[in-house]
Coordinates of C-alpha atoms and ligand atoms in Angstrom, one line a residue:
X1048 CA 75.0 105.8 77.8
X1049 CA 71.7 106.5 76.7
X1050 CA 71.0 110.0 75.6
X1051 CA 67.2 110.5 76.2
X1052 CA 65.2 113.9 75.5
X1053 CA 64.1 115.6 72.5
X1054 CA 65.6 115.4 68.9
X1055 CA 64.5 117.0 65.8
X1056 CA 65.5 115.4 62.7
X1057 CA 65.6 117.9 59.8
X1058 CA 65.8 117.9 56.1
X1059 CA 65.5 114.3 55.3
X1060 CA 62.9 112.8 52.8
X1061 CA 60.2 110.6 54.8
X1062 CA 59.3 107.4 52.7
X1063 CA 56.0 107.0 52.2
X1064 CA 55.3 103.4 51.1
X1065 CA 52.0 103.4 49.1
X1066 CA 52.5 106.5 47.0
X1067 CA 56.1 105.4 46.0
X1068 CA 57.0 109.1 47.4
X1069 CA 59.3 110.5 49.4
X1070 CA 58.3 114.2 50.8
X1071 CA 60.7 116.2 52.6
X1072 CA 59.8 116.1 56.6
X1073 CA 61.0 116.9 59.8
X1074 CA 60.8 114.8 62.9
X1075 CA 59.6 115.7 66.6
X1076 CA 61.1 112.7 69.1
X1077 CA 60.4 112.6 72.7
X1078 CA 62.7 110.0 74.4
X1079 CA 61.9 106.8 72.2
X1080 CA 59.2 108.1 70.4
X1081 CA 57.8 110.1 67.5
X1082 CA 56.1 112.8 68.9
X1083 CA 54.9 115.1 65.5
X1084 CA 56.0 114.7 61.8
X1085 CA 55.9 117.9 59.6
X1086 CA 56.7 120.0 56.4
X1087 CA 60.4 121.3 56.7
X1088 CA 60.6 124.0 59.4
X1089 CA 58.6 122.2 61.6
X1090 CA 58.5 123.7 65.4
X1091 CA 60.3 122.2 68.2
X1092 CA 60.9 123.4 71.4
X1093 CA 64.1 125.1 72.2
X1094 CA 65.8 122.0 73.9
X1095 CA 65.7 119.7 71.0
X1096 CA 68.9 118.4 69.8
X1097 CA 68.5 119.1 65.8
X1098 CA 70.0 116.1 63.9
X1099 CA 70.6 116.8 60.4
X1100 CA 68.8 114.5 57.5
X1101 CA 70.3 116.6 54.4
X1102 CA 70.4 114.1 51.5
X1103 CA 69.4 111.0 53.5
X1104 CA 66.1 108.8 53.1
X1105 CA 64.6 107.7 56.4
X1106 CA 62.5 104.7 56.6
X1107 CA 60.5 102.5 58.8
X1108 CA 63.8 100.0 60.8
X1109 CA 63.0 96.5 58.7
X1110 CA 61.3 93.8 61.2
X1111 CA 63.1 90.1 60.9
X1112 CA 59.8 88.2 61.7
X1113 CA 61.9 85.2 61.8
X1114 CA 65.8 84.0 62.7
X1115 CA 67.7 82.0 65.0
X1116 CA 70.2 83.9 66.9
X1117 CA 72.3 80.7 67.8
X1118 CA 72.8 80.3 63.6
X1119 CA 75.4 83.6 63.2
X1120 CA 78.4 81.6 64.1
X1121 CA 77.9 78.8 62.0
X1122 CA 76.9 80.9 58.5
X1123 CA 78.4 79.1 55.7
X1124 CA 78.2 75.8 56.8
X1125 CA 77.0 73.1 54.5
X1126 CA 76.0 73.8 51.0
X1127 CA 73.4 71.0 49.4
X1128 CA 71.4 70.9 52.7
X1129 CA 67.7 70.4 52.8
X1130 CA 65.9 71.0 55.8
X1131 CA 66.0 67.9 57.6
X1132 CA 70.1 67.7 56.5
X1133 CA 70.0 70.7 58.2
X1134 CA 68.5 69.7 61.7
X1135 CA 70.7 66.2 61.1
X1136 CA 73.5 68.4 61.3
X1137 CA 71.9 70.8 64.5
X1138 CA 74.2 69.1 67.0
X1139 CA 77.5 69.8 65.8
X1140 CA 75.9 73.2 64.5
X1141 CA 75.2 74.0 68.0
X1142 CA 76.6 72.2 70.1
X1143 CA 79.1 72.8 73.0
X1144 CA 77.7 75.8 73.5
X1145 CA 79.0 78.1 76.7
X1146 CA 77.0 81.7 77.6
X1147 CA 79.7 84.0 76.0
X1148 CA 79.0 81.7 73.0
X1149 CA 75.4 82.0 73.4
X1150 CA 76.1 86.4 74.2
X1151 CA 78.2 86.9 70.7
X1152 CA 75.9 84.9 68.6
X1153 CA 73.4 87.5 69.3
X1154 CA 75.1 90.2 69.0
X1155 CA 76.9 89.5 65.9
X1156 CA 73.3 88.8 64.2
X1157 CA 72.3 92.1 65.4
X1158 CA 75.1 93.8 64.3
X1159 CA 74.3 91.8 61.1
X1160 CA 71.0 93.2 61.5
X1161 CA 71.4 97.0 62.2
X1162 CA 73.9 97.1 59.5
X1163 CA 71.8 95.8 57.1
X1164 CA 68.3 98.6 58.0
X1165 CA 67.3 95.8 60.6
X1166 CA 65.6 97.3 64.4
X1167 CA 63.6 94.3 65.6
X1168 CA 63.8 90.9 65.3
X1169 CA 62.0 87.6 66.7
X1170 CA 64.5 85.1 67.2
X1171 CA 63.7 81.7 68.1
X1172 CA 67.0 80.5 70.0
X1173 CA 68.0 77.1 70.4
X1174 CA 69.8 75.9 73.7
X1175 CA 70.7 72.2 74.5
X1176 CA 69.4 69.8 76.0
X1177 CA 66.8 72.6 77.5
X1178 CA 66.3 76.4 77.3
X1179 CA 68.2 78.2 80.7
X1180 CA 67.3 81.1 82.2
X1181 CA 71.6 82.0 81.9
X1182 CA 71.2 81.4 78.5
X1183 CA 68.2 83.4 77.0
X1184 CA 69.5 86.3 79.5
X1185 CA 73.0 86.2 77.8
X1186 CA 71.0 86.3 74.3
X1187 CA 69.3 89.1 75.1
X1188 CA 72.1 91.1 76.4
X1189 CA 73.8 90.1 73.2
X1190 CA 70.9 92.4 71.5
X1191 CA 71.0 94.8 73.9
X1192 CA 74.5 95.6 73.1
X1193 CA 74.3 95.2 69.8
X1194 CA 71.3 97.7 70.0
X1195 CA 67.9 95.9 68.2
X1196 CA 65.0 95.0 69.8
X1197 CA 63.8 91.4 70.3
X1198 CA 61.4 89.0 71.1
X1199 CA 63.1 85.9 72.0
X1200 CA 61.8 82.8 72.1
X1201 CA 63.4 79.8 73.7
X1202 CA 63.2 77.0 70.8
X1203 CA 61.8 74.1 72.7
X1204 CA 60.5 70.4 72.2
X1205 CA 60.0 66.8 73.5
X1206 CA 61.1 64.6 70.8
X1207 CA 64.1 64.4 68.8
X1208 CA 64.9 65.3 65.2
X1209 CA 65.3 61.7 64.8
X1210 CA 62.2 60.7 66.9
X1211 CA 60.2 63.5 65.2
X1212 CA 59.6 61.9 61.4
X1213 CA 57.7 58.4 61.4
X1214 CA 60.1 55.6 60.5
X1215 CA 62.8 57.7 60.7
X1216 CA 64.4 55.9 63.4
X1217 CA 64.3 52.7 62.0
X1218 CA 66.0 53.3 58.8
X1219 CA 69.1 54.2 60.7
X1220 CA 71.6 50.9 62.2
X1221 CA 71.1 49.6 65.5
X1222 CA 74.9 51.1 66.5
X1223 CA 74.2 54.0 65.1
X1224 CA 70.5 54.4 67.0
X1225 CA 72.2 54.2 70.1
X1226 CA 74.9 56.7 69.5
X1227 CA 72.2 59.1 68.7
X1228 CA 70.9 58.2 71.9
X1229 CA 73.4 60.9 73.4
X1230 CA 71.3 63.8 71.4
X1231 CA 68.3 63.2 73.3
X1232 CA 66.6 66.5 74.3
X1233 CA 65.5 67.1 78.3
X1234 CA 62.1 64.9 79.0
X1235 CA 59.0 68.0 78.0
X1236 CA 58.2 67.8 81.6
X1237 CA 62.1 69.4 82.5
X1238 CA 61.7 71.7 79.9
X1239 CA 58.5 72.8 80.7
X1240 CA 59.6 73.6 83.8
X1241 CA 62.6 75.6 82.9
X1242 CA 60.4 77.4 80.6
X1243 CA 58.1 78.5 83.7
X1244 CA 61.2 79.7 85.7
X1245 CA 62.6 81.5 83.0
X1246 CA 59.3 83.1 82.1
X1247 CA 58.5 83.9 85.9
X1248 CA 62.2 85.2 86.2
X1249 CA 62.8 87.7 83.0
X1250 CA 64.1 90.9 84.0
X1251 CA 64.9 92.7 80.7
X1252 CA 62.6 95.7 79.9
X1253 CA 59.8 94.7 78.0
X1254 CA 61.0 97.1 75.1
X1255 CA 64.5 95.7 74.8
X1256 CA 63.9 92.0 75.1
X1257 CA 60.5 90.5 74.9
X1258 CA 59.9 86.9 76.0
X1259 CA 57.6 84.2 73.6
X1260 CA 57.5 80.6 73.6
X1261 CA 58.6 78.7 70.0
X1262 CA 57.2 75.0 70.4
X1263 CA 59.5 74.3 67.0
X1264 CA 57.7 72.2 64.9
X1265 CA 54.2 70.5 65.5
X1266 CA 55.9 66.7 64.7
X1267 CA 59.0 67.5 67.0
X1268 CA 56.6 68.0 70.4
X1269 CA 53.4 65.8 71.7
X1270 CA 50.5 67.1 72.2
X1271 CA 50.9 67.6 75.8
X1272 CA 53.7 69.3 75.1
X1273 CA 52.2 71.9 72.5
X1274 CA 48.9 72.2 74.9
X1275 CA 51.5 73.2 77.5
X1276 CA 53.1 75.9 75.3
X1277 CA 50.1 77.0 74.9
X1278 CA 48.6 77.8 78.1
X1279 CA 52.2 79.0 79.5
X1280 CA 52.2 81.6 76.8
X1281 CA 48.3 82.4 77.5
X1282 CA 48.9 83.1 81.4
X1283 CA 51.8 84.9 80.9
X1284 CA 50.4 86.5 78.2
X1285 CA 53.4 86.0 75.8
X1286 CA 53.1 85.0 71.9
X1287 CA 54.2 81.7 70.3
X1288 CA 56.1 80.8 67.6
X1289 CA 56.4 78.0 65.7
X1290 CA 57.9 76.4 62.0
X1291 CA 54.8 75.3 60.1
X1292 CA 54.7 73.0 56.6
X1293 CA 58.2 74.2 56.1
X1294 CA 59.0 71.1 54.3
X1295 CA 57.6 68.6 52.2
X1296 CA 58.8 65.6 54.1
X1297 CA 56.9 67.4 57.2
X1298 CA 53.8 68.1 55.2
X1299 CA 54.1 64.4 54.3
X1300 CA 55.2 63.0 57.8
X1301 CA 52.1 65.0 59.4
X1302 CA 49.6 63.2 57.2
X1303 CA 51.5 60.0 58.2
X1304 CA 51.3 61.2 62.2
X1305 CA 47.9 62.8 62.4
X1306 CA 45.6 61.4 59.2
X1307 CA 45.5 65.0 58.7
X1308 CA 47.6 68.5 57.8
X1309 CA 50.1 70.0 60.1
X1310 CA 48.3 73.3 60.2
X1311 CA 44.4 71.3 60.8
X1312 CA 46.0 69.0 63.8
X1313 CA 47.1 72.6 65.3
X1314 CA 43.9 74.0 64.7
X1315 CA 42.2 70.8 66.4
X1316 CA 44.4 71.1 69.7
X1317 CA 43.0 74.4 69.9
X1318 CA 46.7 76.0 69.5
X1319 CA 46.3 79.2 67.0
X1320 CA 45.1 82.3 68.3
X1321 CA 46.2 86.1 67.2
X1322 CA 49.4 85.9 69.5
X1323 CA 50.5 83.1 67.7
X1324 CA 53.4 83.2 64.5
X1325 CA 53.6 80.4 62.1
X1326 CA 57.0 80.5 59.4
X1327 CA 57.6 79.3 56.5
X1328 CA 54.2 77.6 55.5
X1329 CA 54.9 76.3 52.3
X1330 CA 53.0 73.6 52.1
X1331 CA 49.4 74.7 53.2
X1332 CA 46.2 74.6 51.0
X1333 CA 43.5 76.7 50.8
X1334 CA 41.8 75.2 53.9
X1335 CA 45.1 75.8 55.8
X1336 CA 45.2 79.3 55.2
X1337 CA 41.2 79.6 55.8
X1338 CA 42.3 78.2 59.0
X1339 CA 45.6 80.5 59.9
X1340 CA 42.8 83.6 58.8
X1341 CA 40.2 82.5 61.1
X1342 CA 42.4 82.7 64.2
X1343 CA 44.6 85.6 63.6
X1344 CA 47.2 83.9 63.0
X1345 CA 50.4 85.7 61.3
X1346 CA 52.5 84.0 58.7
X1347 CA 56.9 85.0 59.1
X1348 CA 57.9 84.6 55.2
X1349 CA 61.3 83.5 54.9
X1350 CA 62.1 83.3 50.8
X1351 CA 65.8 83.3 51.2
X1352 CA 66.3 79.8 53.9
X1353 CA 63.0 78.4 51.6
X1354 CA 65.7 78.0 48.2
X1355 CA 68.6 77.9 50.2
X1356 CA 66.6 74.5 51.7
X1357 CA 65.2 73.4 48.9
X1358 CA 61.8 73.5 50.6
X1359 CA 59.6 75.6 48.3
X1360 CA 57.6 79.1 47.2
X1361 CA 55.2 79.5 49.9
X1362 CA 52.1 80.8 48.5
X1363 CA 52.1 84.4 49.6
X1364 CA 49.3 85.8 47.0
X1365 CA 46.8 83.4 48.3
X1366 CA 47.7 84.2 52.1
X1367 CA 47.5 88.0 51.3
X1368 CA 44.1 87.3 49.6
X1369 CA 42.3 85.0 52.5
X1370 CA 43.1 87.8 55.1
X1371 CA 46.7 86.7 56.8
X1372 CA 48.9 89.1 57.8
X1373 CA 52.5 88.3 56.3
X1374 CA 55.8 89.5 57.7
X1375 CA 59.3 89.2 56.3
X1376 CA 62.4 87.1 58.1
X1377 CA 65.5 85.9 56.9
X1378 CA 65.9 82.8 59.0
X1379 CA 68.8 81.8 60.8
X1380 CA 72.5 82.6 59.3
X1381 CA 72.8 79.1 59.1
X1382 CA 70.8 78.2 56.7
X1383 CA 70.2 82.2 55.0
X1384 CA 73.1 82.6 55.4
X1385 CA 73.1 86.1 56.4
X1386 CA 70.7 88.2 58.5
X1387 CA 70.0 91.2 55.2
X1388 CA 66.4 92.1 55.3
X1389 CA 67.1 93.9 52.1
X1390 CA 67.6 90.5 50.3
X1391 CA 65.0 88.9 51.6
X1392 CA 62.6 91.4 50.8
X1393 CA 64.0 91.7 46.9
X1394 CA 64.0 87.2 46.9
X1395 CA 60.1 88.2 48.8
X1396 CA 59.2 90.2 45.4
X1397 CA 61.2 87.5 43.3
X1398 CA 60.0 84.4 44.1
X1399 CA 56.3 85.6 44.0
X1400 CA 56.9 86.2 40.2
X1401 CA 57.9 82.0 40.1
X1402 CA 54.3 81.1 41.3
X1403 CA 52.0 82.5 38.8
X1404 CA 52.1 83.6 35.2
X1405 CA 50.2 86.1 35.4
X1406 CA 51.7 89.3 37.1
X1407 CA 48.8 90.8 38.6
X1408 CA 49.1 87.7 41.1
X1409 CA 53.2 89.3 41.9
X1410 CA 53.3 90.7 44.9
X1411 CA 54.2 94.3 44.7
X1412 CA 57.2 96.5 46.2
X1413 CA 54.4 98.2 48.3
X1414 CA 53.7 95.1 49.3
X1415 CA 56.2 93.5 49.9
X1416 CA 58.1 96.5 52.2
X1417 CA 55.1 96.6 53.8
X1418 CA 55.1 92.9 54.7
X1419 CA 58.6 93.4 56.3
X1420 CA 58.2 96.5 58.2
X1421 CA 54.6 96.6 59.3
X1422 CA 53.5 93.0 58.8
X1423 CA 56.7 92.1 60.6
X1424 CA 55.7 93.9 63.7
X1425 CA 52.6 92.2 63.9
X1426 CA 54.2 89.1 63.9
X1427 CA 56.0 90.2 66.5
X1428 CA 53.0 91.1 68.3
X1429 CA 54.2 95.3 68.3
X1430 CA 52.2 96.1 65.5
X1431 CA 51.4 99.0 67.8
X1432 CA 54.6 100.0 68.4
X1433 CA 57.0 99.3 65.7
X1434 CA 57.2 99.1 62.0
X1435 CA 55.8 102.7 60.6
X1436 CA 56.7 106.2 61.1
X1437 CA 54.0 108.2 62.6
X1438 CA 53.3 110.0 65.8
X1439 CA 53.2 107.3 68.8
X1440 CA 55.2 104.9 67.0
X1441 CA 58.9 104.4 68.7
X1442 CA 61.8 106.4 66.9
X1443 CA 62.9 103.1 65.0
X1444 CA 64.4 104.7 61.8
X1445 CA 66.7 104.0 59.0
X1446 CA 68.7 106.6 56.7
X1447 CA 69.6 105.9 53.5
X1448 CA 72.2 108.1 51.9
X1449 CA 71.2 109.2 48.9
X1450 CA 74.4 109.6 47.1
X1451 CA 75.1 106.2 46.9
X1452 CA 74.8 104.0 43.6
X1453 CA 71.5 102.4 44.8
X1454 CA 69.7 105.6 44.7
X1455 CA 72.0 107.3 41.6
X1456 CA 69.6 108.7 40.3
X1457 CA 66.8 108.3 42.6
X1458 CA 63.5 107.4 40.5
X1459 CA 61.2 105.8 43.2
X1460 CA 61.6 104.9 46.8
X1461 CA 59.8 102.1 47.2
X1462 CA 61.0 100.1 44.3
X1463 CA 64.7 101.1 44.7
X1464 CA 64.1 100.1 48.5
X1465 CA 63.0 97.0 47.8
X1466 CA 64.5 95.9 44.2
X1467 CA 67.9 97.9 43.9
X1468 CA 68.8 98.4 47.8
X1469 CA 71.3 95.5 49.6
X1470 CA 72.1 97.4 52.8
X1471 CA 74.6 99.5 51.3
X1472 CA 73.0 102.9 51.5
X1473 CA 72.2 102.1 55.2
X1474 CA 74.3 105.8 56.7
X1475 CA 72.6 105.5 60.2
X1476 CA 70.4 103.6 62.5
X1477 CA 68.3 104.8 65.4
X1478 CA 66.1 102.5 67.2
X1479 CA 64.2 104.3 70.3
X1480 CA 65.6 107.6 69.6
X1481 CA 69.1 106.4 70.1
X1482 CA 71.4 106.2 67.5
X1483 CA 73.1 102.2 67.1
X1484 CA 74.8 103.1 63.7
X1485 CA 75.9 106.1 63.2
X1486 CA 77.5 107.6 59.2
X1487 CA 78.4 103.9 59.2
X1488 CA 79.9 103.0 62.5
X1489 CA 78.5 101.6 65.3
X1490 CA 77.9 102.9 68.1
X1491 CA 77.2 100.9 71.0
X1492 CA 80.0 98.3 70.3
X1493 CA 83.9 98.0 69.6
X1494 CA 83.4 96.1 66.7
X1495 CA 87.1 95.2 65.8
X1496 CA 87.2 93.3 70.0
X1497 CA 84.4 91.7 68.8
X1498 CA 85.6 90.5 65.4
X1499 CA 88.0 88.5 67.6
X1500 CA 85.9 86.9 70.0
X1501 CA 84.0 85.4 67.6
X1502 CA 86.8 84.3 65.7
X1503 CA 88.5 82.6 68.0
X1504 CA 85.3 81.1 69.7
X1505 CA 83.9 79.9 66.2
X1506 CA 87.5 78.2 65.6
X1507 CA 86.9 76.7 69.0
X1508 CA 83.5 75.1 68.4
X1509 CA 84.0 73.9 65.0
X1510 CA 86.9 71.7 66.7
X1511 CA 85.0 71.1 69.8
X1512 CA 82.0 70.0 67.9
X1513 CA 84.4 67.5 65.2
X1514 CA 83.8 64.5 66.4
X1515 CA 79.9 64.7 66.7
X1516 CA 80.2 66.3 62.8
X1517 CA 82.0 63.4 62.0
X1518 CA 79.3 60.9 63.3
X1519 CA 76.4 63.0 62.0
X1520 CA 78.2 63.1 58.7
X1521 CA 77.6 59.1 58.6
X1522 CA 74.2 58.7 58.6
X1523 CA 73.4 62.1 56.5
X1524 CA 73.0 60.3 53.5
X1525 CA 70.8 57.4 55.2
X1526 CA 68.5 60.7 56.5
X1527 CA 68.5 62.1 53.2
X1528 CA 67.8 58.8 51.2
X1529 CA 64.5 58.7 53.8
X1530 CA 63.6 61.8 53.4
X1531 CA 63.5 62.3 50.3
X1532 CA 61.4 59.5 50.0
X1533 CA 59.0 61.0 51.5
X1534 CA 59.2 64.2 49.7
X1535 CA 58.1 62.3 46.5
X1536 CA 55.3 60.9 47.9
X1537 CA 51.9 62.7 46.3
X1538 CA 50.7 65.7 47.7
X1539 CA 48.1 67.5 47.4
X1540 CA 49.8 70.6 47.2
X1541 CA 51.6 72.3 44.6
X1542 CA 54.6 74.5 45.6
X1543 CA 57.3 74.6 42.9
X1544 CA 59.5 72.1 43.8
X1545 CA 59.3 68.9 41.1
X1546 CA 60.0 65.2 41.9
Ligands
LIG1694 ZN1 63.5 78.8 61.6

């Protein structure tokens, strides 16, 4: 039941990013929004429902600019996976899939997510053989209910995994070709379709659960396909998401494909734009980020699925410096493997510190806490909206108790945020005005019910899915023997991973 009105939050410190300071401030919210910040003692009317702060910090909610909301059932599986291991094993991953499946894998990555200082995330969800209108309904009830905001994007293409990297096909046996036959994805034309109904259908208020469109990656769809995407996501006026250079057996296979980069073949089929979101990026040159800049086009960082994967240090500096805005995402849980924004902003600050030796080129905590509250909202296209504490921004907001070891003694905000901080000074969560977690207990949700669910339904899948993780297990090694082949094959770009 949603408790709408005014609330004044009172004697809580209000982070303030660039000064590394935390003033004390009071809070004026109307409804879902932040109507007036203040000195303490600030005036509210007489109907305002005062909400004590004492001892807490409050923050911006953290912005995932990047996950998979099908991944939370499966974290933890595999260990010595590279990307394309990863998306070899997709189909017993995700397969078998029914819409309570599809319901509690979203909400358990947004309970994940409020847990861990999380209020918005854009999740790029994965149905097969084609996205459903069911589907993408029961994932976004799944946030609703878990309480975070979303823009969801159906994960969508026209060519297989297997199809997808040049030659890749015909390294694997005849036998074994034709059994793969059964993982075929929907023809683009089906999908396309479904895409249109689903996008002329959407019922969910626009600030719950935001549609987009996530083409997944420029080798796995045709052209038509992409161009398609495109001008859906133009008429409708939705954004587009989309796995860029993640890897270097992609960066590789998209010279092979195109005679030219991933990000210039996009840029040639007139597909980036400001409503577009590339992730990962890790291996893009200076032309490729000249490119990115000159359409608007944000950048989702995801440092934590990057070493996880094996794929790289994606050159943030250099981004920052040619003008791209840069949010912050985990990734999915199966492949991050969980859904903390706190980590992935500390591996964010870390893994900068890996590219250069000099340290002016680090990114900063400043930085980087902006990259994955405000730069994250841009990516999701609420820039406006989301992602800052100030008047006419929704009432998205995080407390931090200040009596827990992260903050013993507290010496500065934004470095303990981002350095010291793993979630476990998150007290409460609001997100529109609302309270989702509340002195550490959810709200909106019986959680223990739900730890059940998706036990049982996990245990269900895994033996569901058995026979197809048995078959994919077979050919991993002749998948990873290709690929890596064509990861040590020159490229013109550095990125931190050796031969
Ligand atoms: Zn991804």
């Amino acid at each position: 039941m949603k408790q709408l009105g005014r609330k004044v939050i009172r004697g809580g410190l209000l982070l303030d990013i660039a000064s590394h300071s935390a003033p004390p401030r009071d809070l004026l919210v109307d409804d879902d929004t932040i109507i007036e910040i203040g000195p303490p003692g600030l005036a509210a009317p007489d109907d305002a429902q005062p909400i004590d702060a004492a001892g807490q910090l409050l923050m911006p909610g953290l912005v995932n600019a990047h996950t998979h909301g099908h991944g939370n059932l499966m974290k933890g599986a595999g260990d010595r996976w590279t990307l394309e291991a990863l998306l070899n094993a997709g189909p017993h991953l995700n397969g078998g899939r029914v819409l309570e499946d599809k319901y509690l894998t979203c909400l358990l990555g947004g309970l994940d997510m409020i847990r861990s200082g999380a209020t918005a995330c854009y999740d790029l969800f994965y149905e097969f053989p084609l996205p459903s209108l069911d589907g993408l309904m029961a994932a976004a009830r799944g946030y609703r209910d878990a309480g975070l905001r979303v823009m969801l994007a159906p994960m969508i293409a026209d060519r297989s995994f297997y199809e997808a990297i040049p030659g890749l096909l015909e390294a694997i046996s005849a036998d074994t070709r034709k059994e793969l036959e059964r993982f075929r994805l929907a023809p683009g034309r089906e999908t396309l379709r479904a895409v249109e109904r689903i996008v002329s259908k959407w019922s969910f208020a626009r600030t719950e659960a935001r549609l987009a469109l996530a083409p997944t990656i420029p080798l796995h769809c045709s052209d038509d396909f992409i161009l398609a995407c495109r001008d859906i996501a133009r008429d409708a006026g939705l954004g587009l998401h989309m796995h860029l250079a993640e890897s270097k057996p992609q960066a590789v296979a998209g010279i092979r494909r195109y005679g030219k980069t991933l990000t210039a073949h996009l840029e040639e089929l007139e597909f980036l734009g400001p409503n577009v979101t590339v992730a990962h990026s890790v291996w893009l040159d200076d032309a490729d980020i000249g490119r990115l800049a000159n359409h608007g086009t944000a950048v989702a960082h995801n440092p934590g699925s990057n070493l996880r994967l094996g794929s790289g240090v994606a050159p943030i500096r250099r981004m920052r410096d040619g003008g791209l805005v840069v949010g912050i995402g985990t990734d999915g849980a199966h492949c991050a493997d969980h859904q903390n924004m706190f980590e992935a902003m500390r591996l964010a600050s870390f893994v900068s510190r890996v590219r250069s030796v000099d340290a002016e080129e680090w990114l900063a905590t400043e930085e980087v806490l902006t990259m994955a509250t405000a730069g994250s909202a841009h990516a999701l296209g609420l820039g406006d909206h989301i992602g800052r504490l100030a008047p006419g921004f929704k009432a998205d907001i995080v407390f931090l108790d200040l009596a827990h070891p992260n903050f013993l003694p507290f010496n500065d905000p934004t470095n303990q945020i981002v350095h010291t901080e793993n979630g476990g000074a998150v007290d409460s969560v609001m997100v529109g005005g609302q309270f989702v977690l509340h002195r550490g207990r959810f709200q909106t949700i019986d959680i223990d019910a739900i730890r059940r669910k998706v036990t049982t339904r996990a245990m269900e899948l895994r033996e569901r899915n058995r026979e197809t993780r048995d078959l994919l297990q077979q050919i991993e090694e002749v998948v990873g023997r290709f690929c890596i082949g064509l990861a040590r094959e020159p490229y013109p770009v550095q990125s931190l991973v050796s031969d």
